[in-house]
Amino acid sequence: DAKTTQPTSMDCAEGRAANLPCNHSTISGNEYVYWYRQIHSQGPQYIIHGLKNNETNEMASLIITEDRKSSTLILPHATLRDTAVYYCIAEGGSNYKLTFGKGTLLTVNP
Amino acid sequence: NAGVMQNPRHLVRRRGQEARLRCSPMKGHSHVYWYRQLPEEGLKFMVYLQKENIIDESGMPKERFSAEFPKEGPSILRIQQVVRGDSAAYFCASSLRDTSNYGYTFGSGTRLTVV
């Protein structure tokens, strides 16, 4: 499993875009990048995942660099309810074990 | 369409008692996973089950912990003779397939406190 590195914490103003970086320099060719978030006292929530192309859904966008060694999760218009710990995970598509690190605590400020 | 249901949300047990945690997967999901989150730590994989089968229990402590997913009814994570170190949040997730390509759906967890 590729190790991921994320900043411990970040702040963002409400209504602005939140850009959460993740380094996964040892990612292998068959490993996807997944993002989950965990709002206080709740279970993790799946956000988005990708292999090498950029992805967008109703929650967020995922930008993966061409060499796949890093990625950025973008929340286009952060709200107070987006305050959570965000986990970046690199796992093979057939691997059912998600390896959660410490993640990034994103605090959205009014 | 209900999500993954876990109960109870909070469970308090005295040392030496048994704890039973229940997980009902999303409708149509036949793959269940249990994770444990110790205070101030990330989630750790414990066990992966399909109906009536344990597929991978490599993350389960060797003693006192067991899990099942019967043909009918919820998945059960059972902890016998609980100790203070078992205090944690236990999360269940379910999926349609045995790959993570589609993202897991997690329940809200059971917070076990051992006193």
mmCIF file of C-alpha atoms in Angstrom:
data_model
loop_
_atom_site.group_PDB
_atom_site.id
_atom_site.type_symbol
_atom_site.label_atom_id
_atom_site.label_comp_id
_atom_site.label_asym_id
_atom_site.label_seq_id
_atom_site.Cartn_x
_atom_site.Cartn_y
_atom_site.Cartn_z
ATOM 1 C CA ASP A 1 0.000 0.000 0.000
ATOM 2 C CA ALA A 2 1.318 3.438 -0.912
ATOM 3 C CA LYS A 3 1.986 5.767 1.980
ATOM 4 C CA THR A 4 0.243 9.096 1.794
ATOM 5 C CA THR A 5 1.301 12.341 3.402
ATOM 6 C CA GLN A 6 -1.134 15.093 4.280
ATOM 7 C CA PRO A 7 -0.864 18.311 6.280
ATOM 8 C CA THR A 8 -2.133 17.940 9.805
ATOM 9 C CA SER A 9 -4.556 20.836 9.586
ATOM 10 C CA MET A 10 -5.828 23.576 7.296
ATOM 11 C CA ASP A 11 -8.190 26.508 7.556
ATOM 12 C CA CYS A 12 -10.548 27.834 4.950
ATOM 13 C CA ALA A 13 -12.996 30.729 4.859
ATOM 14 C CA GLU A 14 -16.633 29.884 4.315
ATOM 15 C CA GLY A 15 -17.611 30.213 0.667
ATOM 16 C CA ARG A 16 -14.064 29.922 -0.590
ATOM 17 C CA ALA A 17 -12.516 26.911 -2.271
ATOM 18 C CA ALA A 18 -10.728 24.449 -0.011
ATOM 19 C CA ASN A 19 -7.725 22.758 -1.621
ATOM 20 C CA LEU A 20 -6.437 19.767 0.302
ATOM 21 C CA PRO A 21 -3.107 18.344 -0.870
ATOM 22 C CA CYS A 22 -1.888 14.774 -0.633
ATOM 23 C CA ASN A 23 1.472 13.278 -1.524
ATOM 24 C CA HIS A 24 1.666 9.649 -2.607
ATOM 25 C CA SER A 25 5.075 9.483 -4.277
ATOM 26 C CA THR A 26 5.330 5.670 -4.039
ATOM 27 C CA ILE A 27 1.948 4.955 -5.576
ATOM 28 C CA SER A 28 1.951 2.046 -8.010
ATOM 29 C CA GLY A 29 0.239 1.878 -11.352
ATOM 30 C CA ASN A 30 -2.818 -0.044 -10.211
ATOM 31 C CA GLU A 31 -3.491 1.967 -7.075
ATOM 32 C CA TYR A 32 -6.353 4.409 -6.924
ATOM 33 C CA VAL A 33 -6.481 7.602 -4.890
ATOM 34 C CA TYR A 34 -9.514 7.728 -2.594
ATOM 35 C CA TRP A 35 -10.743 10.543 -0.432
ATOM 36 C CA TYR A 36 -12.966 10.087 2.596
ATOM 37 C CA ARG A 37 -13.923 12.511 5.296
ATOM 38 C CA GLN A 38 -15.008 12.043 8.871
ATOM 39 C CA ILE A 39 -17.158 14.638 10.520
ATOM 40 C CA HIS A 40 -16.875 14.614 14.289
ATOM 41 C CA SER A 41 -18.454 11.546 15.886
ATOM 42 C CA GLN A 42 -19.649 10.153 12.574
ATOM 43 C CA GLY A 43 -18.491 7.362 10.305
ATOM 44 C CA PRO A 44 -16.219 8.107 7.338
ATOM 45 C CA GLN A 45 -17.960 9.347 4.232
ATOM 46 C CA TYR A 46 -16.735 8.497 0.749
ATOM 47 C CA ILE A 47 -16.058 11.599 -1.328
ATOM 48 C CA ILE A 48 -14.344 10.706 -4.583
ATOM 49 C CA HIS A 49 -11.694 8.503 -6.130
ATOM 50 C CA GLY A 50 -9.557 8.422 -9.267
ATOM 51 C CA LEU A 51 -6.773 6.565 -11.023
ATOM 52 C CA LYS A 52 -5.034 9.070 -13.263
ATOM 53 C CA ASN A 53 -7.672 11.328 -14.758
ATOM 54 C CA ASN A 54 -9.169 14.262 -12.921
ATOM 55 C CA GLU A 55 -12.576 13.506 -11.487
ATOM 56 C CA THR A 56 -15.535 15.612 -10.422
ATOM 57 C CA ASN A 57 -18.770 14.784 -8.676
ATOM 58 C CA GLU A 58 -21.401 16.675 -6.750
ATOM 59 C CA MET A 59 -19.203 16.905 -3.682
ATOM 60 C CA ALA A 60 -15.728 17.683 -4.928
ATOM 61 C CA SER A 61 -13.087 17.591 -7.633
ATOM 62 C CA LEU A 62 -9.962 15.472 -7.591
ATOM 63 C CA ILE A 63 -6.887 16.675 -9.432
ATOM 64 C CA ILE A 64 -4.133 14.071 -9.888
ATOM 65 C CA THR A 65 -0.733 15.165 -11.201
ATOM 66 C CA GLU A 66 0.498 13.608 -14.404
ATOM 67 C CA ASP A 67 3.165 11.590 -12.593
ATOM 68 C CA ARG A 68 0.504 10.532 -10.049
ATOM 69 C CA LYS A 69 2.766 11.361 -7.147
ATOM 70 C CA SER A 70 0.369 13.853 -5.639
ATOM 71 C CA SER A 71 -3.235 14.946 -5.775
ATOM 72 C CA THR A 72 -5.497 17.723 -4.573
ATOM 73 C CA LEU A 73 -9.043 17.490 -3.349
ATOM 74 C CA ILE A 74 -11.024 20.630 -4.098
ATOM 75 C CA LEU A 75 -14.211 21.619 -2.305
ATOM 76 C CA PRO A 76 -15.330 24.486 -4.544
ATOM 77 C CA HIS A 77 -17.439 26.428 -2.036
ATOM 78 C CA ALA A 78 -16.668 25.305 1.491
ATOM 79 C CA THR A 79 -19.393 25.535 4.110
ATOM 80 C CA LEU A 80 -19.227 25.212 7.879
ATOM 81 C CA ARG A 81 -20.553 21.656 7.517
ATOM 82 C CA ASP A 82 -17.417 20.717 5.583
ATOM 83 C CA THR A 83 -15.362 20.979 8.760
ATOM 84 C CA ALA A 84 -13.997 17.446 9.127
ATOM 85 C CA VAL A 85 -10.919 15.246 8.969
ATOM 86 C CA TYR A 86 -10.133 14.427 5.343
ATOM 87 C CA TYR A 87 -8.327 11.202 4.539
ATOM 88 C CA CYS A 88 -6.357 10.570 1.365
ATOM 89 C CA ILE A 89 -5.863 6.842 0.725
ATOM 90 C CA ALA A 90 -3.940 5.074 -2.014
ATOM 91 C CA GLU A 91 -5.055 1.488 -2.512
ATOM 92 C CA GLY A 92 -5.223 -1.088 -5.252
ATOM 93 C CA GLY A 93 -8.603 -1.419 -6.887
ATOM 94 C CA SER A 94 -8.968 -4.990 -5.728
ATOM 95 C CA ASN A 95 -7.770 -4.299 -2.194
ATOM 96 C CA TYR A 96 -10.635 -4.113 0.255
ATOM 97 C CA LYS A 97 -8.523 -2.904 3.186
ATOM 98 C CA LEU A 98 -8.488 0.853 3.408
ATOM 99 C CA THR A 99 -5.460 2.211 5.251
ATOM 100 C CA PHE A 100 -6.445 5.376 7.053
ATOM 101 C CA GLY A 101 -3.705 7.721 8.226
ATOM 102 C CA LYS A 102 -4.157 10.747 10.464
ATOM 103 C CA GLY A 103 -5.703 12.848 7.690
ATOM 104 C CA THR A 104 -6.080 16.630 7.478
ATOM 105 C CA LEU A 105 -8.357 18.470 9.850
ATOM 106 C CA LEU A 106 -10.068 21.086 7.706
ATOM 107 C CA THR A 107 -11.690 23.880 9.678
ATOM 108 C CA VAL A 108 -14.050 26.123 7.738
ATOM 109 C CA ASN A 109 -14.359 29.491 9.416
ATOM 110 C CA PRO A 110 -17.305 31.895 9.106
ATOM 111 C CA ASN B 1 -33.021 3.634 1.341
ATOM 112 C CA ALA B 2 -31.450 3.268 4.752
ATOM 113 C CA GLY B 3 -27.699 3.365 4.968
ATOM 114 C CA VAL B 4 -25.530 1.106 7.066
ATOM 115 C CA MET B 5 -27.184 0.776 10.460
ATOM 116 C CA GLN B 6 -25.154 0.142 13.560
ATOM 117 C CA ASN B 7 -26.449 -0.354 17.056
ATOM 118 C CA PRO B 8 -26.126 0.508 19.732
ATOM 119 C CA ARG B 9 -24.577 3.936 19.146
ATOM 120 C CA HIS B 10 -23.065 3.916 22.599
ATOM 121 C CA LEU B 11 -22.258 0.900 24.751
ATOM 122 C CA VAL B 12 -20.826 0.873 28.244
ATOM 123 C CA ARG B 13 -19.453 -2.354 29.650
ATOM 124 C CA ARG B 14 -17.611 -3.237 32.811
ATOM 125 C CA ARG B 15 -14.298 -5.016 32.538
ATOM 126 C CA GLY B 16 -14.866 -8.720 31.982
ATOM 127 C CA GLN B 17 -18.295 -8.369 30.382
ATOM 128 C CA GLU B 18 -19.167 -9.157 26.796
ATOM 129 C CA ALA B 19 -19.896 -6.569 24.124
ATOM 130 C CA ARG B 20 -22.022 -7.280 21.073
ATOM 131 C CA LEU B 21 -22.020 -4.774 18.236
ATOM 132 C CA ARG B 22 -24.497 -5.089 15.399
ATOM 133 C CA CYS B 23 -24.293 -3.944 11.812
ATOM 134 C CA SER B 24 -26.990 -4.119 9.156
ATOM 135 C CA PRO B 25 -25.481 -3.417 5.713
ATOM 136 C CA MET B 26 -27.141 -1.376 3.027
ATOM 137 C CA LYS B 27 -29.855 -3.196 1.152
ATOM 138 C CA GLY B 28 -28.338 -5.454 -1.444
ATOM 139 C CA HIS B 29 -24.818 -5.271 -0.011
ATOM 140 C CA SER B 30 -23.357 -8.653 0.838
ATOM 141 C CA HIS B 31 -19.852 -7.528 1.856
ATOM 142 C CA VAL B 32 -19.265 -6.229 5.368
ATOM 143 C CA TYR B 33 -16.126 -4.771 6.900
ATOM 144 C CA TRP B 34 -15.370 -3.828 10.488
ATOM 145 C CA TYR B 35 -12.909 -1.104 11.456
ATOM 146 C CA ARG B 36 -11.782 0.122 14.850
ATOM 147 C CA GLN B 37 -10.772 3.661 15.707
ATOM 148 C CA LEU B 38 -8.874 4.159 18.916
ATOM 149 C CA PRO B 39 -8.921 7.659 20.427
ATOM 150 C CA GLU B 40 -6.920 10.169 18.380
ATOM 151 C CA GLU B 41 -6.021 7.559 15.749
ATOM 152 C CA GLY B 42 -7.107 6.598 12.260
ATOM 153 C CA LEU B 43 -9.368 3.687 11.468
ATOM 154 C CA LYS B 44 -7.810 0.233 11.389
ATOM 155 C CA PHE B 45 -9.194 -2.699 9.414
ATOM 156 C CA MET B 46 -10.350 -5.610 11.508
ATOM 157 C CA VAL B 47 -12.311 -8.127 9.464
ATOM 158 C CA TYR B 48 -14.046 -8.666 6.114
ATOM 159 C CA LEU B 49 -17.075 -10.906 5.870
ATOM 160 C CA GLN B 50 -19.505 -12.109 3.265
ATOM 161 C CA LYS B 51 -22.711 -13.910 4.074
ATOM 162 C CA GLU B 52 -21.806 -16.870 6.303
ATOM 163 C CA ASN B 53 -18.100 -16.541 5.533
ATOM 164 C CA ILE B 54 -15.128 -14.804 7.083
ATOM 165 C CA ILE B 55 -12.925 -13.723 4.199
ATOM 166 C CA ASP B 56 -10.133 -11.923 6.034
ATOM 167 C CA GLU B 57 -9.738 -11.510 9.780
ATOM 168 C CA SER B 58 -6.103 -10.462 9.715
ATOM 169 C CA GLY B 59 -6.842 -7.257 11.644
ATOM 170 C CA MET B 60 -8.698 -8.951 14.482
ATOM 171 C CA PRO B 61 -6.947 -9.490 17.815
ATOM 172 C CA LYS B 62 -6.262 -13.197 18.217
ATOM 173 C CA GLU B 63 -8.192 -13.561 21.428
ATOM 174 C CA ARG B 64 -11.585 -12.416 22.683
ATOM 175 C CA PHE B 65 -12.745 -10.964 19.353
ATOM 176 C CA SER B 66 -14.994 -12.726 16.880
ATOM 177 C CA ALA B 67 -17.255 -11.713 14.022
ATOM 178 C CA GLU B 68 -20.050 -13.310 12.063
ATOM 179 C CA PHE B 69 -22.405 -12.431 9.249
ATOM 180 C CA PRO B 70 -25.189 -15.005 9.213
ATOM 181 C CA LYS B 71 -27.438 -15.806 6.297
ATOM 182 C CA GLU B 72 -30.224 -13.911 8.002
ATOM 183 C CA GLY B 73 -29.772 -10.917 10.234
ATOM 184 C CA PRO B 74 -27.061 -8.402 10.920
ATOM 185 C CA SER B 75 -23.336 -8.854 11.205
ATOM 186 C CA ILE B 76 -22.166 -9.163 14.795
ATOM 187 C CA LEU B 77 -18.801 -8.163 16.251
ATOM 188 C CA ARG B 78 -18.393 -9.833 19.609
ATOM 189 C CA ILE B 79 -15.824 -8.931 22.223
ATOM 190 C CA GLN B 80 -15.556 -11.232 25.197
ATOM 191 C CA GLN B 81 -14.126 -10.264 28.577
ATOM 192 C CA VAL B 82 -13.660 -6.636 27.583
ATOM 193 C CA VAL B 83 -10.710 -4.650 28.899
ATOM 194 C CA ARG B 84 -10.159 -0.893 29.074
ATOM 195 C CA GLY B 85 -8.014 -1.006 25.938
ATOM 196 C CA ASP B 86 -11.057 -2.148 23.937
ATOM 197 C CA SER B 87 -12.626 1.294 24.421
ATOM 198 C CA ALA B 88 -12.912 2.688 20.919
ATOM 199 C CA ALA B 89 -15.292 3.517 18.115
ATOM 200 C CA TYR B 90 -16.161 0.508 15.975
ATOM 201 C CA PHE B 91 -17.325 1.205 12.447
ATOM 202 C CA CYS B 92 -18.966 -1.130 10.028
ATOM 203 C CA ALA B 93 -18.943 -0.591 6.267
ATOM 204 C CA SER B 94 -20.641 -2.412 3.448
ATOM 205 C CA SER B 95 -20.184 -2.629 -0.283
ATOM 206 C CA LEU B 96 -21.663 -4.283 -3.340
ATOM 207 C CA ARG B 97 -18.427 -5.933 -4.351
ATOM 208 C CA ASP B 98 -15.182 -7.058 -2.818
ATOM 209 C CA THR B 99 -13.216 -4.220 -4.320
ATOM 210 C CA SER B 100 -12.923 -0.682 -3.126
ATOM 211 C CA ASN B 101 -13.510 0.757 -6.597
ATOM 212 C CA TYR B 102 -16.943 1.911 -5.691
ATOM 213 C CA GLY B 103 -16.339 3.373 -2.259
ATOM 214 C CA TYR B 104 -17.562 1.981 0.984
ATOM 215 C CA THR B 105 -20.603 3.137 2.891
ATOM 216 C CA PHE B 106 -19.859 3.405 6.569
ATOM 217 C CA GLY B 107 -22.250 3.342 9.470
ATOM 218 C CA SER B 108 -22.226 5.887 12.270
ATOM 219 C CA GLY B 109 -20.324 3.573 14.557
ATOM 220 C CA THR B 110 -20.665 2.105 18.021
ATOM 221 C CA ARG B 111 -18.698 3.810 20.740
ATOM 222 C CA LEU B 112 -17.651 1.258 23.302
ATOM 223 C CA THR B 113 -16.565 2.442 26.712
ATOM 224 C CA VAL B 114 -15.154 -0.060 29.153
ATOM 225 C CA VAL B 115 -15.264 1.025 32.772
#
